[in-house]
PDB file of C-alpha atoms in Angstrom:
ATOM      1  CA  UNK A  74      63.374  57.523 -15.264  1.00  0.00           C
ATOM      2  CA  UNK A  75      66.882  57.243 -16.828  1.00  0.00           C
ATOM      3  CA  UNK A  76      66.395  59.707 -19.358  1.00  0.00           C
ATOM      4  CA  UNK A  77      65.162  61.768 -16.659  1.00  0.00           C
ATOM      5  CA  UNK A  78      68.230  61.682 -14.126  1.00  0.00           C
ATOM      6  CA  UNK A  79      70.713  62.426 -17.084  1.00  0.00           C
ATOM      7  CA  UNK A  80      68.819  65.355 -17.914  1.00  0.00           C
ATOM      8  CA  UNK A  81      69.166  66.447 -13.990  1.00  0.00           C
ATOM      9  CA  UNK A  82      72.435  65.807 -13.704  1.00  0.00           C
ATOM     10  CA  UNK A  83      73.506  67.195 -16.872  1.00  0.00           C
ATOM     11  CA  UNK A  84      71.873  70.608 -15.793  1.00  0.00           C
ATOM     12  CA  UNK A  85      73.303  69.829 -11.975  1.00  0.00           C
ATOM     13  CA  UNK A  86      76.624  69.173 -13.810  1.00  0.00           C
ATOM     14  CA  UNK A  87      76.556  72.861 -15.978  1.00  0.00           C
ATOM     15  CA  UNK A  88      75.128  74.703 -12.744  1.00  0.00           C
ATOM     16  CA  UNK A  89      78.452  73.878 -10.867  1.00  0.00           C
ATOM     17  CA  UNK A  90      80.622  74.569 -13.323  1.00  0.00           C
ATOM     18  CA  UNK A  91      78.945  78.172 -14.337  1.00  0.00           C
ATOM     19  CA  UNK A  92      79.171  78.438 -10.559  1.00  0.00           C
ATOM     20  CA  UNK A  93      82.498  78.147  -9.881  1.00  0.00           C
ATOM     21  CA  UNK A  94      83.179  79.950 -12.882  1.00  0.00           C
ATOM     22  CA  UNK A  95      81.310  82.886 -11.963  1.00  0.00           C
ATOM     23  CA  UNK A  96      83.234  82.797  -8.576  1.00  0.00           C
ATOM     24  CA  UNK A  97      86.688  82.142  -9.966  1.00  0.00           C
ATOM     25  CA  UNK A  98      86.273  85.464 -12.361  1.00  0.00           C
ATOM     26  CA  UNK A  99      84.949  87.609  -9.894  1.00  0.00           C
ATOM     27  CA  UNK A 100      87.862  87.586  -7.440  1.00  0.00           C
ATOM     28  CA  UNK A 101      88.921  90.066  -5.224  1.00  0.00           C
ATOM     29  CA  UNK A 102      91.751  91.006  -8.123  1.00  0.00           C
ATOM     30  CA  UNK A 103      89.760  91.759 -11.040  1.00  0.00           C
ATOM     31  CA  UNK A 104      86.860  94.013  -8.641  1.00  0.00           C
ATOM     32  CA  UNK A 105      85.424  95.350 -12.371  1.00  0.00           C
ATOM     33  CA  UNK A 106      87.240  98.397 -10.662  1.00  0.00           C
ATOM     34  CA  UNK A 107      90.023  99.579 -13.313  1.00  0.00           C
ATOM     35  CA  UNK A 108      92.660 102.190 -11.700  1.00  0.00           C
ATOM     36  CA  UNK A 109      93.993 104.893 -14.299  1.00  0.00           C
ATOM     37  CA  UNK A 110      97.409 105.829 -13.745  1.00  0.00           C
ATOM     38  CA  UNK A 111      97.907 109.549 -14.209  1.00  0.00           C
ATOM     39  CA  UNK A 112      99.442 110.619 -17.315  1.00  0.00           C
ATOM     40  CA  UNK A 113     102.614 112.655 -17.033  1.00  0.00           C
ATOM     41  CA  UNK A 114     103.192 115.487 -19.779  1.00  0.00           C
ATOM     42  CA  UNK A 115     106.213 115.764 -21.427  1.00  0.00           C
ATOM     43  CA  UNK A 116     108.287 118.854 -20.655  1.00  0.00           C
ATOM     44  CA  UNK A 117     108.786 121.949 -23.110  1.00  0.00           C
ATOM     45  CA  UNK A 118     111.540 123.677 -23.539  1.00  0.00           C
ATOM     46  CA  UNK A 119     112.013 127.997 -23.502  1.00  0.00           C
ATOM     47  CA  UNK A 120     114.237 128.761 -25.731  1.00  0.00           C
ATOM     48  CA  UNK A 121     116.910 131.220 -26.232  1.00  0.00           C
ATOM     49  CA  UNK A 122     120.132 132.732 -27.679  1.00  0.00           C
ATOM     50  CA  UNK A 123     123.184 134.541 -27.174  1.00  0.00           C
ATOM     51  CA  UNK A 124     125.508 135.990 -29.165  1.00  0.00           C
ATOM     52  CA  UNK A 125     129.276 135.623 -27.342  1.00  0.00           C
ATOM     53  CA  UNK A 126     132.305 137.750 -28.851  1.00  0.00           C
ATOM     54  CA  UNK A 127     133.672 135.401 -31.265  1.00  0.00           C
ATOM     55  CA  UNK A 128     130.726 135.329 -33.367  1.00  0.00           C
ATOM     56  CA  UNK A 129     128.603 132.693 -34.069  1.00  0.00           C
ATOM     57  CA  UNK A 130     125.157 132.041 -32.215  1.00  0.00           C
ATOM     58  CA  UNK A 131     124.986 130.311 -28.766  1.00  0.00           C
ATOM     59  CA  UNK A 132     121.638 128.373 -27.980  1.00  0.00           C
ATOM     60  CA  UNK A 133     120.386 128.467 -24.247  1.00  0.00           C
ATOM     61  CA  UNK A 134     117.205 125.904 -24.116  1.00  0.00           C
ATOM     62  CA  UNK A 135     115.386 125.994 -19.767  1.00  0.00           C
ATOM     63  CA  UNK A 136     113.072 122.984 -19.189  1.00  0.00           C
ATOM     64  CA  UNK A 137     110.108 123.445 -17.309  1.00  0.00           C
ATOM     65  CA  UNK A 138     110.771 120.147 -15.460  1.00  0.00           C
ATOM     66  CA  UNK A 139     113.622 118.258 -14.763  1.00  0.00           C
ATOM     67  CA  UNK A 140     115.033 116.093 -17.553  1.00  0.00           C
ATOM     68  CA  UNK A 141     117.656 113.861 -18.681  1.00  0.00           C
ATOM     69  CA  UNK A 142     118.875 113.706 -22.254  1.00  0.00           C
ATOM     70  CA  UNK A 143     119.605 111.050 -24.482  1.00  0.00           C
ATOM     71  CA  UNK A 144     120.339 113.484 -27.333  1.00  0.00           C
ATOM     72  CA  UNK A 145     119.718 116.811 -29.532  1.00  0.00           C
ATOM     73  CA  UNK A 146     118.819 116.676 -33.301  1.00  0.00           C
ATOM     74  CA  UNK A 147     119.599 120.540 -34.393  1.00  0.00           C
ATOM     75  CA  UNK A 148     118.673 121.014 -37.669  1.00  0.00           C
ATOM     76  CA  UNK A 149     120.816 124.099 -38.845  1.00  0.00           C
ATOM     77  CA  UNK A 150     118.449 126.691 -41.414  1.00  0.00           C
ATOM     78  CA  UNK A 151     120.024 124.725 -44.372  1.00  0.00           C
ATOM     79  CA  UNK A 152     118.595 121.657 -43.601  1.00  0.00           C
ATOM     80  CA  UNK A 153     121.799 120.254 -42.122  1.00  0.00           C
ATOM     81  CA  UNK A 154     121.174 117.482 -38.630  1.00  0.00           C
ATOM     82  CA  UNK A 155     123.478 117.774 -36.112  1.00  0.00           C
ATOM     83  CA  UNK A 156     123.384 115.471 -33.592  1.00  0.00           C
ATOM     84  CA  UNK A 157     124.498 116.568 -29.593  1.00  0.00           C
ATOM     85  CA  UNK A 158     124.606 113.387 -27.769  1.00  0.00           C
ATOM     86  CA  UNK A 159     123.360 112.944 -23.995  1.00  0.00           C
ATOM     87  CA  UNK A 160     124.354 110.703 -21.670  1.00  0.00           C
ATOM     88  CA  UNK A 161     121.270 110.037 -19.611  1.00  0.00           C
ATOM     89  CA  UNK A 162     122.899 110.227 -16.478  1.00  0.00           C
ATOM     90  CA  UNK A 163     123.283 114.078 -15.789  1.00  0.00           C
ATOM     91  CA  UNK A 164     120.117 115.572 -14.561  1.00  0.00           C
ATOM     92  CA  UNK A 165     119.175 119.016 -15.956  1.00  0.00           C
ATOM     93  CA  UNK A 166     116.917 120.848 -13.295  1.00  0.00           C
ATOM     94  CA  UNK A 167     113.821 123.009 -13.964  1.00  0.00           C
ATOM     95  CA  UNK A 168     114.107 126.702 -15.080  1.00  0.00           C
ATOM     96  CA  UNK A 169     118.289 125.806 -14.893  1.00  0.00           C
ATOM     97  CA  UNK A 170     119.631 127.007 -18.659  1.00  0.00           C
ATOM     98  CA  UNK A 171     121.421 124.347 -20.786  1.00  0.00           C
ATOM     99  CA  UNK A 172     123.904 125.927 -23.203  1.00  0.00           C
ATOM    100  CA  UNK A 173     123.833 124.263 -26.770  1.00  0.00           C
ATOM    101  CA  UNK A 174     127.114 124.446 -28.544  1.00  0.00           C
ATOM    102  CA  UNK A 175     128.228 123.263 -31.639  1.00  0.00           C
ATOM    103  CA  UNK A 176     130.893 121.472 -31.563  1.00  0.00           C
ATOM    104  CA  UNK A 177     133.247 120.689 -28.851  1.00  0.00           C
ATOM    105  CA  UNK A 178     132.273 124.559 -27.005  1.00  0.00           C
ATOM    106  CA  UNK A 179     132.278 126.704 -29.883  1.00  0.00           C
ATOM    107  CA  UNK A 180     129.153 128.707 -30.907  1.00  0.00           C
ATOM    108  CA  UNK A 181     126.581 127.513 -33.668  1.00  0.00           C
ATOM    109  CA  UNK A 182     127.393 129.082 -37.688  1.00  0.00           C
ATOM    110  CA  UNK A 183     125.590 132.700 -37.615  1.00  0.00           C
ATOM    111  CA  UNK A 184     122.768 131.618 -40.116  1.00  0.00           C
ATOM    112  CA  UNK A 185     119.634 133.636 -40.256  1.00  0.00           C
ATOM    113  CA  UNK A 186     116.512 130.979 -40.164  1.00  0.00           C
ATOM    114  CA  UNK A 187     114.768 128.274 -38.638  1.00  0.00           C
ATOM    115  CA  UNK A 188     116.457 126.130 -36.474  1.00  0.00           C
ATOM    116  CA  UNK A 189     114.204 122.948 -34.893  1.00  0.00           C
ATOM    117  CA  UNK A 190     115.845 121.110 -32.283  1.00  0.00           C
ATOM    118  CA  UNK A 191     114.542 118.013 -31.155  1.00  0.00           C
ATOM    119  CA  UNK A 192     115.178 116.792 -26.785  1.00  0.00           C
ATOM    120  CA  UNK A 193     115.111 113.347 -26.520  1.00  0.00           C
ATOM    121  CA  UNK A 194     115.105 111.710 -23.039  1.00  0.00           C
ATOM    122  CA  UNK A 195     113.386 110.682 -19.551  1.00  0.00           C
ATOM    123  CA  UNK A 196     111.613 112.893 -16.870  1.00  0.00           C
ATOM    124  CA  UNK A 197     114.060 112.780 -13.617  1.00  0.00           C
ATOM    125  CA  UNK A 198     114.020 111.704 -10.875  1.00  0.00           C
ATOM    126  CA  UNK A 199     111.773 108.651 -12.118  1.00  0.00           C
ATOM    127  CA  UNK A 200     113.869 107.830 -15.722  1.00  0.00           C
ATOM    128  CA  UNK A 201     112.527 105.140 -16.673  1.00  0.00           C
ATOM    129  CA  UNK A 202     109.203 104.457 -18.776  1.00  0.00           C
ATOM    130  CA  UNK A 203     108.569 108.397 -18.618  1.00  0.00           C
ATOM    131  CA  UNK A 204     110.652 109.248 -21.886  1.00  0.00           C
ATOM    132  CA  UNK A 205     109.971 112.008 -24.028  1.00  0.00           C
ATOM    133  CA  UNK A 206     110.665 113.557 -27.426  1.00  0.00           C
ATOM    134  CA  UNK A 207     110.157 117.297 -27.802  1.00  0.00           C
ATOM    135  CA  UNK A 208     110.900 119.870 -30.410  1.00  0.00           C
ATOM    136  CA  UNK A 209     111.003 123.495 -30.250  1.00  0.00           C
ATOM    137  CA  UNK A 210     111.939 125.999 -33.180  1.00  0.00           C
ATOM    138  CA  UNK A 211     113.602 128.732 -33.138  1.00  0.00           C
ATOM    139  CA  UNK A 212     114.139 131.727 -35.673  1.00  0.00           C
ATOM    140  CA  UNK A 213     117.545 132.684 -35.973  1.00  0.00           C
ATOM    141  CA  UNK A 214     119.362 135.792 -37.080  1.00  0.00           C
ATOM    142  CA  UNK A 215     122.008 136.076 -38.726  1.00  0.00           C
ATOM    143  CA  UNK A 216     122.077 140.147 -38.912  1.00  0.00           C
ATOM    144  CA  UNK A 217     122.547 140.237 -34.748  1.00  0.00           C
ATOM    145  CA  UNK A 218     124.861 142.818 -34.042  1.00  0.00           C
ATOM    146  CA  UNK A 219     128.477 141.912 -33.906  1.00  0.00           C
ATOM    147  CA  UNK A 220     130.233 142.586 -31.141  1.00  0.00           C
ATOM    148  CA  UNK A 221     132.558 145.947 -30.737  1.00  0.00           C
ATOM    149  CA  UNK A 222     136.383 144.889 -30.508  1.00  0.00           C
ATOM    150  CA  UNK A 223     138.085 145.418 -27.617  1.00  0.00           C
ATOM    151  CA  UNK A 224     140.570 148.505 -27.791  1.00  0.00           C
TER     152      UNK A 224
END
């Protein structure tokens, strides 16, 4: 009879704890139901150039959304980085043209080739966790047509 009602309660014993496992797991939290959040493209970039009056080559890049930017890796045709830094904090609208320049407003070297530029930053108006790394390549020329001097 012992033996018997330690077998019983042993199985009583494992019932209620399977139990109120069972019932703990299956909480109104974890419904087996698992939401997806939507996934969020990163933007491209059209890109462009201009060639002002002082020579040299003028980049124009348009997102297609609106972006901040941490930074711009341009790597020139001879393999040379240049770095344009971003502050994060100035929002560039969609289909609004960003002028590249070199260095401190004056054009890019007139170099025929490939130039890759790589847009680093965050979607706006939502910044943060939507950041982004894009690059675009251009071809160059370096035989656009100089401007005529003024008489």
């Amino acid at each position: 009879m012992k033996k018997r009602s330690i077998v019983f309660y042993t199985f009583f014993v494992l019932f209620l704890l399977l139990s109120c496992g069972l019932m703990l797991g299956c909480g109104a939290k974890d419904s087996g139901n698992i939401e997806e959040k939507p996934t969020v493209s990163p933007p491209s970039f059209k890109m462009s150039s201009e060639y002002p009056n002082g020579g040299g080559i003028i980049f124009l890049a348009t997102p297609d959304k609106d972006v901040t930017l941490t930074k711009i890796v341009v790597s020139l045709p001879a393999g040379l980085p240049y770095t344009i830094p971003g502050n994060n904090n100035d929002v560039f609208p969609a289909n609004q043209t960003i002028k590249l320049f070199y260095y401190y407003g004056e054009p890019f070297p007139k170099l025929g080739g490939e130039w890759t530029f790589q847009f680093s930053g965050n979607l706006s108006p939502t910044a943060t966790n939507k950041g982004f790394t894009v690059t675009e390549t251009v071809n160059g020329s370096a035989s656009a047509p100089e401007p005529t001097p003024r008489q």
